[in-house]
Short mmCIF file of C-alpha atoms in Angstrom, two decimals:
data_model
loop_
_atom_site.label_atom_id
_atom_site.label_comp_id
_atom_site.label_asym_id
_atom_site.label_seq_id
_atom_site.Cartn_x
_atom_site.Cartn_y
_atom_site.Cartn_z
CA MET A 174 -37.21 19.54 -36.11
CA LYS A 175 -34.60 16.87 -36.91
CA THR A 176 -31.78 19.12 -35.75
CA LYS A 177 -33.47 19.57 -32.39
CA ASP A 178 -33.89 15.79 -31.98
CA TYR A 179 -30.27 15.22 -32.96
CA PHE A 180 -28.98 17.69 -30.36
CA SER A 181 -31.33 16.31 -27.71
CA LYS A 182 -29.92 12.82 -28.32
CA LYS A 183 -26.35 14.09 -28.20
CA ILE A 184 -27.00 15.96 -24.95
CA ALA A 185 -28.59 12.84 -23.44
CA GLN A 186 -25.58 10.76 -24.52
CA CYS A 187 -23.18 13.29 -22.98
CA TYR A 188 -25.13 13.26 -19.71
CA PHE A 189 -25.11 9.46 -19.69
CA LEU A 190 -21.37 9.39 -20.29
CA LEU A 191 -20.74 12.03 -17.63
CA ILE A 192 -22.84 10.16 -15.05
CA THR A 193 -21.12 6.86 -15.89
CA LEU A 194 -17.64 8.36 -15.56
CA THR A 195 -18.59 10.08 -12.32
CA MET A 196 -19.76 6.77 -10.88
CA LEU A 197 -16.70 4.84 -12.04
CA ALA A 198 -14.05 7.37 -10.99
CA PRO A 199 -14.26 6.64 -7.25
CA MET A 200 -14.00 2.92 -7.89
CA THR A 201 -10.41 3.31 -9.01
CA THR A 202 -9.41 4.83 -5.70
CA ILE A 203 -11.57 2.60 -3.50
CA ALA A 204 -10.36 -0.62 -5.08
CA GLN A 205 -6.94 -0.41 -3.44
CA SER A 206 -5.76 -3.68 -1.94
CA LEU A 207 -2.58 -5.63 -1.39
CA ASP A 208 -3.01 -7.13 -4.86
CA ASP A 209 -2.51 -3.66 -6.36
CA TYR A 210 1.13 -3.85 -5.23
CA LYS A 211 1.73 -7.46 -6.22
CA TRP A 212 4.75 -7.95 -8.51
CA LYS A 213 5.47 -4.19 -8.37
CA ASN A 214 6.39 -3.42 -4.78
CA ARG A 215 7.45 -4.89 -1.50
CA ILE A 216 5.53 -3.47 1.45
CA VAL A 217 6.50 -2.72 5.04
CA PHE A 218 3.62 -2.23 7.45
CA LEU A 219 4.30 -0.66 10.82
CA VAL A 220 1.43 -1.96 12.91
CA GLY A 221 0.52 -0.31 16.20
CA LYS A 222 -2.40 0.58 18.41
CA THR A 223 -2.22 4.19 17.21
CA ILE A 224 -0.05 5.96 14.65
CA ASP A 225 1.26 8.33 17.28
CA SER A 226 2.43 5.65 19.71
CA GLN A 227 6.07 5.98 20.75
CA ALA A 228 7.03 2.57 19.32
CA MET A 229 5.43 3.39 15.95
CA GLN A 230 7.09 6.80 15.78
CA ASN A 231 10.52 5.42 16.71
CA GLN A 232 10.24 2.74 14.04
CA LEU A 233 9.00 5.23 11.44
CA GLU A 234 11.91 7.54 12.16
CA GLN A 235 14.37 4.73 11.43
CA PHE A 236 12.80 4.15 8.00
CA ARG A 237 12.63 7.85 7.15
CA ASN A 238 16.42 7.90 7.05
CA THR A 239 16.57 5.12 4.44
CA GLU A 240 14.55 6.50 1.51
CA GLU A 241 17.21 5.66 -1.08
CA GLU A 242 17.59 2.06 0.11
CA MET A 243 13.82 1.63 0.16
CA ALA A 244 13.39 2.99 -3.37
CA GLU A 245 16.17 0.73 -4.63
CA ARG A 246 14.22 -2.29 -3.34
CA ASP A 247 10.79 -1.08 -4.56
CA LEU A 248 9.75 -0.86 -0.93
CA VAL A 249 6.74 1.16 0.21
CA LEU A 250 5.82 1.86 3.81
CA PHE A 251 2.42 2.05 5.46
CA LEU A 252 1.26 2.60 9.02
CA ALA A 253 -1.55 0.40 10.27
CA THR A 254 -3.71 0.66 13.36
CA ARG A 255 -6.46 -1.61 14.59
CA ARG A 256 -8.92 0.06 12.22
CA ASP A 257 -7.11 1.98 9.48
CA VAL A 258 -4.08 2.07 7.20
CA PHE A 259 -2.14 5.25 6.42
CA ASP A 260 0.72 6.22 4.13
CA GLU A 261 3.90 7.87 5.44
CA SER A 262 2.21 11.28 5.23
CA TYR A 263 -0.54 10.08 7.59
CA GLU A 264 -3.09 10.10 4.76
CA LYS A 265 -5.64 7.32 5.12
CA VAL A 266 -5.50 4.73 2.33
CA ASP A 267 -8.09 2.17 1.33
CA ILE A 268 -6.15 -0.97 2.15
CA ARG A 269 -8.18 -2.95 4.65
CA ILE A 270 -6.50 -3.90 7.91
CA THR A 271 -8.47 -7.16 7.85
CA GLU A 272 -6.74 -8.08 4.57
CA ILE A 273 -3.34 -7.44 6.18
CA ARG A 274 -4.20 -9.52 9.25
CA LYS A 275 -5.48 -12.39 7.13
CA THR A 276 -2.47 -12.44 4.80
CA ALA A 277 0.08 -12.08 7.62
CA ARG A 278 -1.88 -14.37 9.96
CA ILE A 279 -1.67 -11.95 12.86
CA LYS A 280 -4.10 -11.21 15.66
CA SER A 281 -5.72 -7.82 16.13
CA ASP A 282 -3.42 -7.01 19.06
CA PHE A 283 -0.16 -7.52 17.09
CA THR A 284 2.22 -4.56 17.15
CA GLY A 285 5.37 -4.59 15.11
CA VAL A 286 6.72 -4.76 11.59
CA LEU A 287 5.41 -6.80 8.66
CA LEU A 288 7.19 -7.29 5.35
CA PHE A 289 5.25 -8.41 2.30
CA GLY A 290 7.17 -9.57 -0.76
CA LYS A 291 6.37 -8.77 -4.35
CA ASP A 292 4.55 -12.09 -4.54
CA GLY A 293 2.13 -10.82 -1.89
CA GLY A 294 3.28 -13.20 0.84
CA CYS A 295 4.27 -12.18 4.34
CA LYS A 296 8.05 -12.56 4.65
CA LEU A 297 8.59 -11.13 8.12
CA LYS A 298 6.52 -10.41 11.22
CA LYS A 299 8.44 -9.10 14.15
CA ASP A 300 7.72 -6.98 17.21
CA PHE A 301 9.02 -3.40 17.28
CA GLN A 302 11.96 -2.35 16.98
CA VAL A 303 13.42 -3.75 13.79
CA GLU A 304 16.52 -2.28 12.22
CA PRO A 305 15.83 -1.36 8.57
CA GLU A 306 19.11 -3.09 7.63
CA GLU A 307 17.63 -6.39 8.84
CA ILE A 308 14.77 -5.97 6.39
CA PHE A 309 17.11 -4.88 3.59
CA ASP A 310 19.33 -7.93 4.18
CA LEU A 311 16.29 -10.21 4.14
CA ILE A 312 15.08 -8.68 0.87
CA ASP A 313 18.56 -8.81 -0.68
CA GLY A 314 18.68 -12.54 0.03
CA MET A 315 15.43 -13.23 -1.84
CA PRO A 316 15.76 -14.86 -5.27
CA MET A 317 13.69 -12.16 -6.99
CA ARG A 318 15.85 -9.39 -5.53
CA ARG A 319 19.09 -11.19 -6.51
CA SER A 320 17.69 -11.40 -10.04
CA GLU A 321 16.88 -7.68 -9.98
CA ILE A 322 20.45 -6.89 -8.92
CA ARG A 323 21.95 -9.09 -11.66
CA ASN A 324 19.74 -7.53 -14.33
CA LYS A 325 20.67 -3.91 -13.50
#
């Protein structure tokens, strides 16, 4: 009888653990925000009405040719529309566009390029088209980036 009670308790504990882990697992993917990138990455947001707009696609194409330079500067790129945010592969991510607008202090009709520094602050907001070299030069002039270069 004791063996049966022991196994029943163990099975109940396993179910509890399984249910808890199942509930917590999605939280790790949903909890994505700008703060998740703070002190790790710089972020470029290409903001447009739609991800397939000509201006957005032209700007994206310019950045696609600079993967090495972007990686060197810990730079990640996202596409943002009025409602959603996507990665470079057009996969929807859980960063909220309202968080981007608030941090960058932009209106909902803004279209262009935003640069967020590793400190989470908006360093550049400019209408399309922006040469990637302009962003790289801006980053390279930042004290944190100069320190990164010296410490290589």
